[in-house]
Structures are given as structure tokens and as C-alpha cells.
Amino acid sequence: MGSLWQTTCSALRDSREPDWEEVEDYREPIRLLLRARYARGFVDDPEDLMQEILIAIRCQLFQRYDAQRGRFRDFLRGVVHNKVLKRWRRAQRLRPMAHVGELPEVTDQDTCTVDLVAELLAALRRWHDQQLDRGDAGLRAIHVLAGRLLHGRSYQQIAEREELSRASIKRSLTASRDAIVGDLLRHTLEVPEEAKAGIDWSRLGRAAREALKNPGRQRDVLASLGQPAMLKALQLWLDVYTEALLGFVGGAADSAALQGELALILA
């Protein structure tokens, strides 16, 4: 996957502070990570620790990031590890060693999952802002997607609330999902900028979603794109996405919930 934490990472490369809105996309993914890795009392007050990590990145650590030294998610892993290590050492002083245990390591897969979730949240935010500029049609698209994502309503329930046909709701949700995933790919695919010119990102988003829904047909779906460079980049993206979910270290309930929520958009 490409250079993630897209807007935040760009801000860091440009030696400017990332906006709070950009950093906030990582609140929930970091909460997931802390709950998954350190749920057994390794750190006290994980909510406070999550806030400390976000504030540190927003207000201090952006000055230390050097894009030439590696990926941003490697930098993120170091930030999380150092903050947790500080808390763990404090716990060692306050409790007997036998009650603290060894400090679990944050893996590359962990931060890859954080990247994926946060970048998807950023794509959702950008899509929402774009819809606000479309007037009534955009507001309707927001209401339809919110009905599915936030409230878990069926197509029929949304259709009744919006006084539209079920087919219209399905078309609206499909278009919104394609656009969001296309925007996600536009920001994360590892392809040269010149290769992105003229790309129909919604169509590419539809192909990615189709490949995720039907793993057995993935090769045929990707071959239909007809662009070797883009095909290779998208295949890598799909592999990283799948690995990120498989490597998620949360409990069964957390893992299933995360996969279900991502599937509402991605698949």
C-alpha cells in the first residue's frame, strides 16, 4: 500500500503541522490497537494513552519524522511503542514484576490495520464534504449511507424513510461505496503520479470491491482493467488489505466487528 496517513504524512513531509482533523482519523484505529494489544492491564487508562499519542503526533513528533528514513507506519509503530513502554515502566514501579508481564510488541500488521481503517475514515470524510457541495442530491446520498453504516437499516427501511424505491437506494449506496473506495485507492495506490492521470477512480473502486467480494474471481476482475501497472498496484493493495485483517490481533468480537464494519464499505 502506498504512503498512508496521506494528508498527515504530506503535512509532515512539508514540515508543517498536521491539522487536528487529519490526526483525528486515527483516534478509533489507535483505540482498537491499544485495546487489542494491551487489554490485560499492561497500561493504565488506555483512553488517556490514546489521547497522549494523538497530541504528541499533532504537537511534537511531526518535527522528528523524516520520510526518507522509511514509511510513516514504521514511525507510528515507534511512537506507540515508546508511549506504551513509558506507561509499562511506570506500572513496573507500582506493581510487582510478576503482575506486569512482558510488554507485547506492536507489529507491522498492527499498524497496517491502523493505516487501513484511518485512511478509510479519511476517504469517508472527503466524500461527505464533497456531497455537501451537491445540494439536495448530496444530502440524500449522505442520509442513505448513514442509514446503512450508522443505523444498520436494510435497503427497504432506508427506501421507506427516504420515500425512494429500493432500487434507487441500492444504486445510491453502490455509487457512494465506489466513490469512497476509489478515493481511498487514489490516495494509497503505489503508482507514479503520471499513471493516475485520466483514471476513473469510481470504476477502479468498483473493481476493488468486486475483487474483495469474490476472491475466486479476483484475477478475472483485475484483468478487465487492462492496465498492467494499475493492475499490479491494485493486486498489492488487495494483498495488504487482506493481510491487515488477518493480522488483526483483537479478540474475536473486536475482529468480527471490525471486518463487518469495513465490509459495509469495501465489500
Coordinates of C-alpha atoms in Angstrom, one line a residue:
M1 CA 0.0 0.0 0.0
G2 CA 1.2 3.5 -0.7
S3 CA 2.3 6.2 1.7
L4 CA -0.5 6.2 4.2
W5 CA -1.7 8.7 6.8
Q6 CA -2.0 10.5 3.5
T7 CA -2.8 14.1 4.5
T8 CA -0.9 13.8 7.8
C9 CA 2.1 12.3 6.1
S10 CA 2.0 15.1 3.5
A11 CA 1.9 17.7 6.2
L12 CA 4.9 16.1 7.9
R13 CA 6.9 15.9 4.6
D14 CA 6.2 19.6 4.0
S15 CA 7.4 20.4 7.5
R16 CA 4.0 21.8 8.6
E17 CA 1.8 20.7 11.5
P18 CA -0.9 18.2 10.5
D19 CA -4.4 19.5 11.2
W20 CA -6.4 18.1 14.1
E21 CA -9.0 16.8 11.6
E22 CA -6.2 14.8 9.9
V23 CA -4.9 13.3 13.1
E24 CA -8.5 12.6 14.4
D25 CA -8.9 10.0 11.7
Y26 CA -6.6 7.8 13.8
R27 CA -8.4 8.0 17.1
E28 CA -10.6 4.9 16.6
P29 CA -7.9 2.8 14.9
I30 CA -5.4 3.6 17.7
R31 CA -8.1 2.8 20.3
L32 CA -8.6 -0.6 18.6
L33 CA -4.8 -1.3 18.6
L34 CA -4.4 -0.4 22.3
R35 CA -7.4 -2.5 23.3
A36 CA -6.2 -5.4 21.2
R37 CA -2.5 -5.4 22.3
Y38 CA -2.7 -4.1 25.8
A39 CA -6.1 -5.2 27.1
R40 CA -4.7 -7.2 30.1
G41 CA -3.6 -4.4 32.3
F42 CA -0.2 -3.6 30.6
V43 CA -1.1 0.1 30.7
D44 CA -3.3 2.1 32.9
D45 CA -6.0 4.3 31.3
P46 CA -5.7 3.3 27.6
E47 CA -8.1 6.2 26.6
D48 CA -5.7 8.7 28.2
L49 CA -2.8 7.0 26.4
M50 CA -4.6 7.2 23.1
Q51 CA -5.1 10.9 23.6
E52 CA -1.5 11.3 24.6
I53 CA -0.3 9.6 21.3
L54 CA -2.5 11.8 19.2
I55 CA -1.4 15.0 20.9
A56 CA 2.2 14.0 20.6
I57 CA 1.9 13.5 16.9
R58 CA 0.0 16.7 16.4
C59 CA 2.1 19.0 18.5
Q60 CA 5.6 17.5 18.8
L61 CA 6.6 14.4 16.9
F62 CA 5.8 15.8 13.4
Q63 CA 9.1 17.7 13.7
R64 CA 11.0 14.4 14.0
Y65 CA 9.6 12.5 11.1
D66 CA 11.8 12.1 8.1
A67 CA 10.1 10.5 5.1
Q68 CA 13.5 9.5 3.6
R69 CA 14.1 7.2 6.6
G70 CA 11.1 4.9 6.0
R71 CA 7.4 4.5 5.9
F72 CA 5.1 6.5 8.2
R73 CA 3.6 3.4 9.7
D74 CA 7.0 2.4 10.9
F75 CA 7.3 5.8 12.6
L76 CA 3.8 5.3 14.0
R77 CA 4.8 1.9 15.4
G78 CA 7.8 3.5 17.2
V79 CA 5.6 6.3 18.6
V80 CA 3.0 3.8 20.0
H81 CA 5.8 1.5 21.4
N82 CA 7.6 4.3 23.2
K83 CA 4.5 5.7 24.8
V84 CA 3.3 2.3 25.9
L85 CA 6.8 1.5 27.2
K86 CA 6.8 4.6 29.4
R87 CA 3.5 3.5 30.9
W88 CA 4.7 -0.1 31.3
R89 CA 7.8 1.0 33.2
R90 CA 5.6 3.1 35.5
A91 CA 3.4 0.1 36.1
Q92 CA 6.5 -1.9 37.0
R93 CA 7.4 0.6 39.7
L94 CA 3.9 0.5 41.1
R95 CA 3.3 -3.3 41.0
P96 CA 5.3 -6.4 41.5
M97 CA 7.1 -7.6 38.3
A98 CA 5.2 -10.8 38.2
H99 CA 1.9 -8.9 37.8
V100 CA 3.1 -6.8 34.9
G101 CA 4.3 -9.4 32.4
E102 CA 6.3 -9.0 29.2
L103 CA 5.4 -6.0 27.0
P104 CA 3.7 -7.2 23.8
E105 CA 5.2 -5.9 20.6
V106 CA 3.3 -3.7 18.1
T107 CA 3.7 -5.5 14.7
D108 CA 3.8 -4.1 11.2
Q109 CA 0.5 -5.8 10.6
D110 CA -1.0 -4.0 13.6
T111 CA 0.0 -0.6 12.2
C112 CA -1.1 -1.7 8.7
T113 CA -4.6 -2.3 10.1
V114 CA -4.5 1.1 11.8
D115 CA -3.5 2.7 8.5
L116 CA -6.2 1.0 6.6
V117 CA -9.0 1.9 9.0
A118 CA -7.8 5.5 9.4
E119 CA -7.3 6.1 5.6
L120 CA -10.8 4.8 5.0
L121 CA -12.2 7.2 7.6
A122 CA -10.4 10.0 5.8
A123 CA -11.9 8.9 2.5
L124 CA -15.4 8.9 4.1
R125 CA -14.7 12.4 5.4
R126 CA -13.7 13.7 2.0
W127 CA -16.7 12.1 0.4
H128 CA -19.0 13.7 2.9
D129 CA -17.5 17.1 2.3
Q130 CA -18.0 16.6 -1.5
Q131 CA -21.6 15.7 -1.0
L132 CA -22.3 18.8 0.9
D133 CA -21.4 20.8 -2.2
R134 CA -24.0 18.9 -4.3
G135 CA -27.1 20.4 -2.6
D136 CA -30.2 18.2 -2.0
A137 CA -28.8 15.3 -4.0
G138 CA -25.7 15.1 -1.9
L139 CA -27.6 15.4 1.4
R140 CA -29.8 12.5 0.2
A141 CA -26.7 10.4 -0.5
I142 CA -25.4 11.2 3.0
H143 CA -28.7 10.2 4.6
V144 CA -28.8 6.9 2.6
L145 CA -25.2 5.9 3.5
A146 CA -25.7 7.0 7.1
G147 CA -28.8 4.8 7.3
R148 CA -26.7 1.8 6.3
L149 CA -23.5 2.5 8.1
L150 CA -24.6 4.1 11.3
H151 CA -28.0 2.6 11.9
G152 CA -27.8 -0.7 10.2
R153 CA -31.0 -0.2 8.3
S154 CA -32.0 -2.5 5.4
Y155 CA -32.4 -1.2 1.9
Q156 CA -36.2 -1.4 2.3
Q157 CA -36.1 0.5 5.6
I158 CA -34.0 3.2 4.1
A159 CA -36.2 3.4 1.0
E160 CA -39.3 3.9 3.2
R161 CA -37.6 6.6 5.2
E162 CA -36.3 8.5 2.2
E163 CA -39.5 7.8 0.1
L164 CA -37.5 6.3 -2.7
S165 CA -37.6 3.0 -4.4
R166 CA -35.4 0.1 -3.1
A167 CA -33.6 0.1 -6.5
S168 CA -32.8 3.8 -6.1
I169 CA -31.3 3.2 -2.6
K170 CA -29.2 0.3 -3.9
R171 CA -27.9 2.5 -6.8
S172 CA -27.1 5.3 -4.4
L173 CA -25.2 3.0 -2.0
T174 CA -23.3 1.4 -4.8
A175 CA -22.2 4.7 -6.2
S176 CA -21.2 6.1 -2.8
R177 CA -19.2 3.0 -2.0
D178 CA -17.5 3.0 -5.4
A179 CA -16.6 6.7 -5.0
I180 CA -15.2 6.2 -1.4
V181 CA -13.1 3.2 -2.3
G182 CA -11.9 4.9 -5.5
D183 CA -10.8 7.9 -3.4
L184 CA -9.1 5.6 -0.9
L185 CA -7.2 4.0 -3.8
R186 CA -6.3 7.4 -5.3
H187 CA -4.6 8.3 -2.1
T188 CA -2.9 4.9 -1.3
L189 CA -2.0 3.0 -4.5
E190 CA 1.7 2.8 -5.2
V191 CA 1.8 4.1 -8.7
P192 CA 3.6 7.1 -10.2
E193 CA 1.6 10.3 -10.3
E194 CA 1.6 10.3 -14.1
A195 CA 0.0 6.9 -14.2
K196 CA -3.0 8.3 -12.2
A197 CA -3.9 10.8 -15.0
G198 CA -7.3 10.0 -16.6
I199 CA -8.1 7.2 -14.2
D200 CA -11.8 6.7 -13.5
W201 CA -11.4 6.2 -9.7
S202 CA -15.0 5.2 -9.1
R203 CA -14.6 2.4 -11.7
L204 CA -11.4 1.3 -10.0
G205 CA -13.1 1.4 -6.7
R206 CA -15.9 -0.9 -8.1
A207 CA -13.3 -3.3 -9.4
A208 CA -11.6 -3.4 -6.0
R209 CA -14.9 -4.1 -4.2
E210 CA -15.8 -6.8 -6.7
A211 CA -12.4 -8.5 -6.2
L212 CA -12.9 -8.4 -2.4
K213 CA -16.5 -9.8 -2.6
N214 CA -15.5 -12.6 -5.0
P215 CA -11.9 -13.7 -4.2
G216 CA -12.3 -16.6 -6.6
R217 CA -12.8 -14.2 -9.5
Q218 CA -10.2 -11.7 -8.4
R219 CA -7.8 -12.5 -11.3
D220 CA -10.6 -12.0 -13.9
V221 CA -11.8 -8.8 -12.3
L222 CA -8.3 -7.3 -12.2
A223 CA -7.6 -8.4 -15.8
S224 CA -10.6 -6.5 -17.0
L225 CA -8.8 -3.2 -16.1
G226 CA -6.4 -3.7 -19.0
Q227 CA -3.7 -1.5 -17.4
P228 CA -0.6 -3.6 -16.2
A229 CA 0.8 -1.0 -13.9
M230 CA -2.5 -0.3 -12.2
L231 CA -3.4 -4.0 -12.1
K232 CA -0.1 -4.8 -10.3
A233 CA -0.6 -1.9 -7.8
L234 CA -4.2 -2.9 -7.1
Q235 CA -3.2 -6.5 -6.5
L236 CA -0.6 -5.4 -4.0
W237 CA -3.3 -3.2 -2.3
L238 CA -5.7 -6.1 -2.1
D239 CA -3.0 -8.4 -0.6
V240 CA -2.0 -5.8 2.0
Y241 CA -5.7 -5.2 2.9
T242 CA -6.3 -8.9 3.3
E243 CA -3.1 -9.3 5.4
A244 CA -4.1 -6.4 7.6
L245 CA -7.4 -8.0 8.5
L246 CA -5.9 -11.5 9.0
G247 CA -3.2 -10.0 11.2
F248 CA -5.6 -8.0 13.5
V249 CA -4.8 -9.1 17.0
G250 CA -8.0 -8.1 18.8
G251 CA -10.4 -10.6 20.4
A252 CA -12.9 -12.5 18.3
A253 CA -15.6 -10.0 18.9
D254 CA -13.5 -7.0 18.0
S255 CA -12.1 -8.7 14.9
A256 CA -15.5 -9.7 13.7
A257 CA -16.9 -6.2 14.3
L258 CA -14.0 -4.6 12.5
Q259 CA -14.3 -6.8 9.5
G260 CA -18.1 -6.3 9.4
E261 CA -17.8 -2.5 9.5
L262 CA -15.1 -2.4 6.8
A263 CA -17.2 -4.8 4.6
L264 CA -20.1 -2.3 4.7
I265 CA -17.9 0.0 2.5
L266 CA -15.2 -2.2 1.0
A267 CA -17.1 -5.3 0.0

